[in-house]
């Protein structure tokens, strides 16, 4: 199909236009592109061809300069690209600059500065609490309804979709084992999440208010925070995740700008506890997002978690992340935490789907409790868009390979 002849209802039509970074065959030169159907438009070359003042900003090997440019310029660039891809007068000029996705290499779209992971799904937190603290009066920890729990992760192992994930090794010790042993993880898991990408930095010592969320955050992407549950279980007391998480975090090659998701904004679940002023969103505009996620293992869908059910919003997470005076940097990435819905087929991790290995999943390739070598996990998602259209989020996939 010619690149401009996009099928009706395509979730990657001109109403979407997510950003990525690509290179052409036999070339090492990377440049910014926007996805249009099953093609990628060379955004810098298109801007030059149309005489746009944004050509230099878009003809870069990473999205970071665009991220740092700020909300007003994000809107202006998006308006320009939308006009370019919808005006028939530009068709002849732009068609040579559209490349089939199958012919290009997609790269990590931005240079990751810092990485933070949160724990924002009440359904997930309650499931985990019931698994590990079955006799507790409340499956949530006492602080859970008062602040977005998170930890600082490792930015150097954030990888783009399609990159193989080497099974990590580490110490592990089962409850009945006399001593820890060292070796490859045997309880390798996924965490279906949404990642938020910071564009505009903030000054150290200056917290970012929830109302400033869209002034600082450029867009979002799907994120899989791989987890070695056996390594994590042995190491995490008292300081939390470390080697069980830091070996790999996969993100989509496409960053969807927040402006493409206006119709997907929804109110978060009702608050059951009073919030401190810096987190209070009772009078705020809707800050949740209605994203419909699917998790597939070796092509077989095992769960469909709804992001609209997340208790803590990305705006609250940003406010909490900076309330102590910590600064933001261009390229900061923070994950929502595992997305799980209330139903058994809406859980966002194998830990929950198999109830810590008790109930194996029946897959065409055989039973699974945790991931085996050769397994490929793919997260995909869509959100409601304008006029009943769907906004597609770029998928994130990864295949497990032996060390």
Short mmCIF file of C-alpha atoms in Angstrom, two decimals:
data_model
loop_
_atom_site.label_atom_id
_atom_site.label_comp_id
_atom_site.label_asym_id
_atom_site.label_seq_id
_atom_site.Cartn_x
_atom_site.Cartn_y
_atom_site.Cartn_z
CA UNK A 1 0.00 0.00 0.00
CA UNK A 2 1.45 3.46 -0.86
CA UNK A 3 2.61 5.26 2.28
CA UNK A 4 -0.09 7.95 2.23
CA UNK A 5 -2.90 5.48 1.53
CA UNK A 6 -3.38 4.50 5.18
CA UNK A 7 -6.19 2.09 5.93
CA UNK A 8 -9.23 3.67 7.55
CA UNK A 9 -8.97 3.45 11.31
CA UNK A 10 -5.23 2.74 11.34
CA UNK A 11 -4.11 3.42 14.94
CA UNK A 12 -0.94 5.03 13.60
CA UNK A 13 -2.64 7.55 11.33
CA UNK A 14 -1.90 11.30 11.32
CA UNK A 15 -3.93 11.69 14.53
CA UNK A 16 -1.12 9.84 16.35
CA UNK A 17 2.39 10.51 14.90
CA UNK A 18 4.60 9.01 17.62
CA UNK A 19 8.30 9.89 17.55
CA UNK A 20 11.22 7.53 17.19
CA UNK A 21 14.79 7.34 15.93
CA UNK A 22 15.78 5.19 12.94
CA UNK A 23 18.55 4.45 10.50
CA UNK A 24 18.36 3.30 6.88
CA UNK A 25 19.89 0.07 5.55
CA UNK A 26 23.67 0.13 5.24
CA UNK A 27 23.81 3.41 7.17
CA UNK A 28 24.95 4.21 10.70
CA UNK A 29 23.37 7.66 10.63
CA UNK A 30 20.43 7.98 13.01
CA UNK A 31 17.67 10.55 12.70
CA UNK A 32 14.29 11.43 14.18
CA UNK A 33 11.22 9.98 12.50
CA UNK A 34 7.48 9.89 13.05
CA UNK A 35 5.41 6.80 12.39
CA UNK A 36 2.66 6.99 9.77
CA UNK A 37 0.87 3.68 9.26
CA UNK A 38 3.50 1.06 8.50
CA UNK A 39 6.03 3.69 7.38
CA UNK A 40 8.36 6.10 9.12
CA UNK A 41 8.72 9.69 7.92
CA UNK A 42 12.16 11.26 8.10
CA UNK A 43 11.06 14.25 10.18
CA UNK A 44 14.20 16.34 9.70
CA UNK A 45 14.27 15.85 5.94
CA UNK A 46 10.55 16.61 5.74
CA UNK A 47 11.03 19.82 7.71
CA UNK A 48 13.85 20.90 5.38
CA UNK A 49 11.83 20.09 2.27
CA UNK A 50 8.88 22.15 3.53
CA UNK A 51 10.99 25.06 4.75
CA UNK A 52 10.13 24.49 8.39
CA UNK A 53 12.17 26.31 11.06
CA UNK A 54 12.28 23.05 13.04
CA UNK A 55 14.54 21.21 10.59
CA UNK A 56 17.69 21.47 12.71
CA UNK A 57 15.84 20.30 15.82
CA UNK A 58 14.48 17.21 14.08
CA UNK A 59 17.56 16.24 12.09
CA UNK A 60 19.25 14.81 15.18
CA UNK A 61 20.29 11.29 16.24
CA UNK A 62 18.17 11.41 19.39
CA UNK A 63 14.93 12.96 20.62
CA UNK A 64 16.63 14.76 23.52
CA UNK A 65 16.91 18.19 21.82
CA UNK A 66 13.19 18.07 20.99
CA UNK A 67 12.38 16.89 24.53
CA UNK A 68 14.26 19.84 26.00
CA UNK A 69 12.57 22.38 23.70
CA UNK A 70 9.44 22.69 25.84
CA UNK A 71 5.69 22.37 25.53
CA UNK A 72 5.06 25.32 23.23
CA UNK A 73 7.54 24.03 20.66
CA UNK A 74 6.29 20.44 21.06
CA UNK A 75 2.84 21.69 20.04
CA UNK A 76 4.20 23.74 17.17
CA UNK A 77 6.23 20.85 15.75
CA UNK A 78 3.26 18.51 16.07
CA UNK A 79 0.97 20.97 14.26
CA UNK A 80 3.51 21.27 11.45
CA UNK A 81 3.88 17.49 11.07
CA UNK A 82 0.13 16.94 11.19
CA UNK A 83 -0.41 19.53 8.46
CA UNK A 84 2.38 18.04 6.36
CA UNK A 85 0.96 14.51 6.54
CA UNK A 86 -2.66 15.50 5.87
CA UNK A 87 -2.33 18.12 3.12
CA UNK A 88 -2.42 16.46 -0.33
CA UNK A 89 -0.28 19.28 -1.67
CA UNK A 90 2.72 17.86 0.21
CA UNK A 91 2.29 14.29 -0.97
CA UNK A 92 4.79 14.42 -3.84
CA UNK A 93 7.39 16.10 -1.64
CA UNK A 94 7.07 13.74 1.30
CA UNK A 95 6.56 10.34 -0.32
CA UNK A 96 10.30 9.83 -1.02
CA UNK A 97 10.96 10.56 2.67
CA UNK A 98 8.64 7.80 3.90
CA UNK A 99 10.37 4.46 4.49
CA UNK A 100 8.71 1.10 5.18
CA UNK A 101 9.14 0.10 8.79
CA UNK A 102 10.33 -3.29 7.63
CA UNK A 103 13.33 -1.68 5.90
CA UNK A 104 14.69 0.47 8.75
CA UNK A 105 16.40 -0.14 12.07
CA UNK A 106 14.74 1.40 15.11
CA UNK A 107 16.91 2.60 17.97
CA UNK A 108 16.47 3.67 21.59
CA UNK A 109 14.70 6.96 20.87
CA UNK A 110 16.25 9.09 23.61
CA UNK A 111 19.26 9.15 25.89
CA UNK A 112 17.99 8.01 29.28
CA UNK A 113 19.13 10.26 32.11
CA UNK A 114 17.65 8.70 35.27
CA UNK A 115 15.20 5.84 35.70
CA UNK A 116 12.62 5.54 38.48
CA UNK A 117 10.06 2.76 38.88
CA UNK A 118 6.83 3.13 40.85
CA UNK A 119 4.25 0.78 42.37
CA UNK A 120 1.00 2.53 41.49
CA UNK A 121 -1.59 -0.22 40.86
CA UNK A 122 -3.69 -1.05 43.91
CA UNK A 123 -4.73 -4.34 42.31
CA UNK A 124 -1.09 -5.33 41.80
CA UNK A 125 -0.04 -4.21 45.28
CA UNK A 126 -2.89 -6.15 46.88
CA UNK A 127 -2.10 -9.27 44.88
CA UNK A 128 1.55 -9.13 45.88
CA UNK A 129 0.58 -8.51 49.49
CA UNK A 130 -1.74 -11.53 49.49
CA UNK A 131 0.94 -13.72 47.93
CA UNK A 132 3.72 -12.81 50.35
CA UNK A 133 1.74 -11.77 53.44
CA UNK A 134 -1.36 -13.99 53.33
CA UNK A 135 -2.05 -13.61 57.05
CA UNK A 136 -1.77 -9.81 57.14
CA UNK A 137 -4.86 -7.86 58.20
CA UNK A 138 -4.34 -5.53 55.22
CA UNK A 139 -2.53 -6.67 52.08
CA UNK A 140 -1.32 -3.09 51.47
CA UNK A 141 1.58 -1.63 53.40
CA UNK A 142 0.60 1.25 55.76
CA UNK A 143 2.11 3.92 53.50
CA UNK A 144 0.60 2.74 50.19
CA UNK A 145 -2.49 5.00 50.15
CA UNK A 146 -0.47 8.04 51.27
CA UNK A 147 2.36 8.20 48.71
CA UNK A 148 3.44 6.69 45.40
CA UNK A 149 6.02 4.07 46.40
CA UNK A 150 9.02 3.88 44.07
CA UNK A 151 12.70 3.13 43.76
CA UNK A 152 15.58 4.52 41.73
CA UNK A 153 16.63 2.09 38.99
CA UNK A 154 19.45 1.75 36.50
CA UNK A 155 19.26 3.89 33.35
CA UNK A 156 22.20 2.20 31.60
CA UNK A 157 20.26 -1.01 31.01
CA UNK A 158 17.17 0.54 29.43
CA UNK A 159 16.96 -1.14 26.02
CA UNK A 160 14.82 -0.69 22.93
CA UNK A 161 12.12 -3.14 21.90
CA UNK A 162 13.44 -6.12 19.99
CA UNK A 163 16.65 -6.40 22.00
CA UNK A 164 17.27 -9.86 23.45
CA UNK A 165 17.28 -10.16 27.23
CA UNK A 166 20.04 -12.33 28.67
CA UNK A 167 18.81 -14.42 31.58
CA UNK A 168 20.41 -12.82 34.64
CA UNK A 169 22.43 -14.63 37.27
CA UNK A 170 22.64 -13.83 40.94
CA UNK A 171 22.27 -15.15 44.44
CA UNK A 172 19.05 -16.92 45.33
CA UNK A 173 17.87 -18.80 48.39
CA UNK A 174 14.61 -20.67 48.81
CA UNK A 175 12.91 -20.86 52.23
CA UNK A 176 14.14 -24.42 52.79
CA UNK A 177 17.66 -23.91 51.43
CA UNK A 178 20.43 -23.98 54.06
CA UNK A 179 22.49 -21.34 52.24
CA UNK A 180 22.29 -19.15 49.14
CA UNK A 181 23.49 -20.41 45.77
CA UNK A 182 24.64 -18.56 42.68
CA UNK A 183 23.31 -19.15 39.19
CA UNK A 184 20.84 -18.14 36.49
CA UNK A 185 17.44 -16.94 37.66
CA UNK A 186 14.80 -19.68 37.52
CA UNK A 187 11.88 -17.32 38.23
CA UNK A 188 12.25 -14.76 35.46
CA UNK A 189 9.22 -12.50 35.14
CA UNK A 190 7.77 -9.50 33.36
CA UNK A 191 6.14 -6.31 34.56
CA UNK A 192 3.76 -4.64 32.11
CA UNK A 193 4.13 -0.91 32.65
CA UNK A 194 3.81 2.51 31.03
CA UNK A 195 6.89 4.73 30.93
CA UNK A 196 6.78 8.54 31.05
CA UNK A 197 9.52 10.57 29.35
CA UNK A 198 10.62 13.88 30.85
CA UNK A 199 11.51 16.68 28.48
CA UNK A 200 11.95 19.96 30.37
CA UNK A 201 14.32 19.79 33.36
CA UNK A 202 13.77 21.40 36.74
CA UNK A 203 16.08 23.14 39.18
CA UNK A 204 17.44 21.28 42.17
CA UNK A 205 15.54 22.30 45.30
CA UNK A 206 12.40 23.27 43.34
CA UNK A 207 9.59 20.67 43.51
CA UNK A 208 7.38 20.22 40.45
CA UNK A 209 3.67 20.65 41.15
CA UNK A 210 1.10 18.19 39.77
CA UNK A 211 -0.33 21.02 37.65
CA UNK A 212 3.03 21.31 35.84
CA UNK A 213 3.04 17.67 34.71
CA UNK A 214 2.39 18.40 31.03
CA UNK A 215 4.92 21.25 31.02
CA UNK A 216 7.68 18.76 31.87
CA UNK A 217 6.57 15.37 30.49
CA UNK A 218 6.75 15.00 26.71
CA UNK A 219 5.07 11.64 26.20
CA UNK A 220 4.79 8.02 27.16
CA UNK A 221 5.63 4.55 25.94
CA UNK A 222 5.10 0.93 26.87
CA UNK A 223 7.70 -0.49 29.24
CA UNK A 224 8.56 -3.99 30.42
CA UNK A 225 10.54 -4.02 33.64
CA UNK A 226 11.96 -7.55 33.60
CA UNK A 227 12.27 -9.07 37.07
CA UNK A 228 14.25 -11.99 38.47
CA UNK A 229 11.87 -12.88 41.31
CA UNK A 230 14.20 -15.35 43.02
CA UNK A 231 17.12 -12.91 43.05
CA UNK A 232 14.82 -10.12 44.18
CA UNK A 233 13.26 -12.15 47.02
CA UNK A 234 16.65 -12.85 48.60
CA UNK A 235 18.17 -9.39 48.22
CA UNK A 236 15.35 -6.91 48.72
CA UNK A 237 15.16 -6.81 52.53
CA UNK A 238 15.78 -4.17 53.79
CA UNK A 239 16.66 -1.85 50.90
CA UNK A 240 14.48 -3.04 48.03
CA UNK A 241 15.08 -4.03 44.36
CA UNK A 242 18.64 -4.15 43.05
CA UNK A 243 20.13 -6.94 40.88
CA UNK A 244 16.73 -8.57 40.45
CA UNK A 245 15.62 -5.54 38.42
CA UNK A 246 18.67 -3.73 37.09
CA UNK A 247 19.68 -6.18 34.35
CA UNK A 248 17.17 -4.95 31.72
CA UNK A 249 14.19 -2.65 31.18
CA UNK A 250 12.67 -2.69 27.70
CA UNK A 251 10.90 0.31 26.17
CA UNK A 252 9.07 0.85 22.91
CA UNK A 253 10.88 2.43 19.98
CA UNK A 254 8.00 4.93 19.74
CA UNK A 255 7.21 7.76 22.16
CA UNK A 256 3.59 8.89 21.95
CA UNK A 257 3.26 12.62 22.72
CA UNK A 258 0.78 13.47 25.45
CA UNK A 259 -1.06 15.70 22.96
CA UNK A 260 -2.07 12.62 20.97
CA UNK A 261 -3.84 11.25 24.04
CA UNK A 262 -6.22 14.07 24.96
CA UNK A 263 -9.31 11.89 24.38
CA UNK A 264 -7.82 9.15 26.56
CA UNK A 265 -7.58 11.25 29.71
CA UNK A 266 -9.72 9.93 32.56
CA UNK A 267 -10.14 10.50 36.27
CA UNK A 268 -8.23 8.08 38.50
CA UNK A 269 -10.07 5.77 40.92
CA UNK A 270 -11.80 7.38 43.90
CA UNK A 271 -9.41 8.26 46.70
CA UNK A 272 -10.05 6.35 49.92
CA UNK A 273 -7.61 8.30 52.12
CA UNK A 274 -7.02 12.06 52.42
CA UNK A 275 -3.92 13.16 50.56
CA UNK A 276 -1.33 15.70 51.58
CA UNK A 277 -1.62 18.96 49.61
CA UNK A 278 1.21 18.27 47.17
CA UNK A 279 -0.55 15.05 46.04
CA UNK A 280 -4.16 16.20 46.35
CA UNK A 281 -5.83 15.91 42.95
CA UNK A 282 -9.44 16.27 44.06
CA UNK A 283 -9.91 19.50 42.10
CA UNK A 284 -7.41 18.78 39.32
CA UNK A 285 -8.12 18.05 35.67
CA UNK A 286 -8.25 14.31 34.86
CA UNK A 287 -4.72 12.94 35.04
CA UNK A 288 -5.28 9.24 34.39
CA UNK A 289 -5.06 7.63 30.94
CA UNK A 290 -7.35 5.01 29.43
CA UNK A 291 -4.78 2.69 27.88
CA UNK A 292 -5.76 -0.89 26.96
CA UNK A 293 -2.70 -3.13 27.27
CA UNK A 294 -2.22 -6.69 25.99
CA UNK A 295 0.50 -9.10 27.11
CA UNK A 296 1.45 -11.92 24.74
CA UNK A 297 3.92 -14.74 25.35
CA UNK A 298 5.12 -16.34 22.11
CA UNK A 299 2.21 -14.69 20.30
CA UNK A 300 -0.46 -15.92 22.74
CA UNK A 301 -2.32 -13.24 24.72
CA UNK A 302 -2.28 -14.07 28.44
CA UNK A 303 -3.58 -10.84 29.98
CA UNK A 304 -5.12 -7.46 29.16
CA UNK A 305 -4.41 -4.99 31.98
CA UNK A 306 -6.34 -1.67 32.01
CA UNK A 307 -4.19 1.37 32.79
CA UNK A 308 -7.25 3.45 33.75
CA UNK A 309 -7.39 1.53 37.04
CA UNK A 310 -4.04 2.88 38.30
CA UNK A 311 -4.50 4.52 41.71
CA UNK A 312 -1.57 6.96 41.47
CA UNK A 313 -1.29 9.15 38.36
CA UNK A 314 1.85 10.11 36.48
CA UNK A 315 1.34 13.71 37.64
CA UNK A 316 1.35 12.62 41.28
CA UNK A 317 4.39 10.44 40.69
CA UNK A 318 6.28 13.39 39.20
CA UNK A 319 5.30 15.61 42.14
CA UNK A 320 6.38 12.99 44.66
CA UNK A 321 9.62 12.30 42.82
CA UNK A 322 10.63 15.97 43.13
CA UNK A 323 8.98 17.07 46.40
CA UNK A 324 12.25 16.57 48.30
CA UNK A 325 14.02 18.95 45.90
CA UNK A 326 15.35 16.30 43.51
CA UNK A 327 15.77 17.78 40.04
CA UNK A 328 14.52 16.54 36.69
CA UNK A 329 16.77 16.09 33.68
CA UNK A 330 15.92 15.87 30.01
CA UNK A 331 15.55 12.18 29.23
CA UNK A 332 14.44 11.08 32.69
CA UNK A 333 12.22 8.02 32.47
CA UNK A 334 9.82 6.83 35.12
CA UNK A 335 7.71 3.70 35.05
CA UNK A 336 4.17 3.45 36.35
CA UNK A 337 4.77 0.16 38.08
CA UNK A 338 3.06 -3.07 37.10
CA UNK A 339 -0.40 -2.48 35.60
CA UNK A 340 -2.98 -4.94 36.92
CA UNK A 341 -6.75 -4.86 36.81
CA UNK A 342 -9.23 -6.45 39.21
CA UNK A 343 -9.85 -9.59 37.14
CA UNK A 344 -7.52 -12.63 36.98
CA UNK A 345 -7.00 -12.11 33.22
CA UNK A 346 -5.93 -8.49 33.80
CA UNK A 347 -2.81 -9.13 35.87
CA UNK A 348 0.42 -7.57 34.67
CA UNK A 349 3.03 -10.07 35.84
CA UNK A 350 3.56 -13.82 35.87
CA UNK A 351 3.98 -13.57 39.64
CA UNK A 352 0.27 -12.70 39.79
CA UNK A 353 -0.96 -14.69 36.79
CA UNK A 354 0.47 -17.92 38.23
CA UNK A 355 0.09 -16.86 41.88
CA UNK A 356 3.84 -17.17 42.52
CA UNK A 357 4.15 -20.34 40.43
CA UNK A 358 1.27 -22.23 42.02
CA UNK A 359 -1.02 -22.14 38.97
CA UNK A 360 0.75 -22.72 35.66
CA UNK A 361 -0.45 -20.95 32.52
CA UNK A 362 -1.58 -23.22 29.71
CA UNK A 363 0.09 -21.97 26.52
CA UNK A 364 0.25 -23.52 23.04
CA UNK A 365 3.99 -24.07 23.61
CA UNK A 366 3.39 -25.75 26.97
CA UNK A 367 2.82 -24.76 30.58
CA UNK A 368 4.56 -21.74 32.06
CA UNK A 369 4.99 -20.47 35.58
CA UNK A 370 7.93 -18.19 34.78
CA UNK A 371 9.80 -17.48 31.55
CA UNK A 372 11.90 -20.09 29.77
CA UNK A 373 14.79 -19.47 27.37
CA UNK A 374 13.45 -18.65 23.92
CA UNK A 375 10.21 -17.15 25.20
CA UNK A 376 9.29 -13.83 23.60
CA UNK A 377 7.09 -11.37 25.47
CA UNK A 378 5.27 -8.60 23.62
CA UNK A 379 3.30 -5.72 25.13
CA UNK A 380 0.94 -3.77 22.89
CA UNK A 381 -1.70 -1.15 23.65
CA UNK A 382 -4.16 1.36 22.29
CA UNK A 383 -6.08 4.32 23.63
CA UNK A 384 -9.30 6.11 22.57
CA UNK A 385 -8.59 8.85 20.05
CA UNK A 386 -10.45 11.58 18.17
CA UNK A 387 -13.63 10.71 16.33
CA UNK A 388 -13.69 7.15 17.58
CA UNK A 389 -10.22 6.35 16.23
CA UNK A 390 -7.70 4.37 18.21
CA UNK A 391 -4.27 5.71 19.13
CA UNK A 392 -1.74 2.91 18.92
CA UNK A 393 1.19 2.70 21.28
CA UNK A 394 4.33 1.18 19.83
CA UNK A 395 4.77 -2.38 21.06
CA UNK A 396 7.66 -3.49 23.23
CA UNK A 397 9.04 -6.99 22.87
CA UNK A 398 11.97 -9.00 24.12
CA UNK A 399 13.18 -12.58 23.84
CA UNK A 400 14.88 -14.45 26.67
CA UNK A 401 18.25 -15.96 25.80
CA UNK A 402 20.55 -18.07 27.94
CA UNK A 403 23.64 -16.54 29.50
#
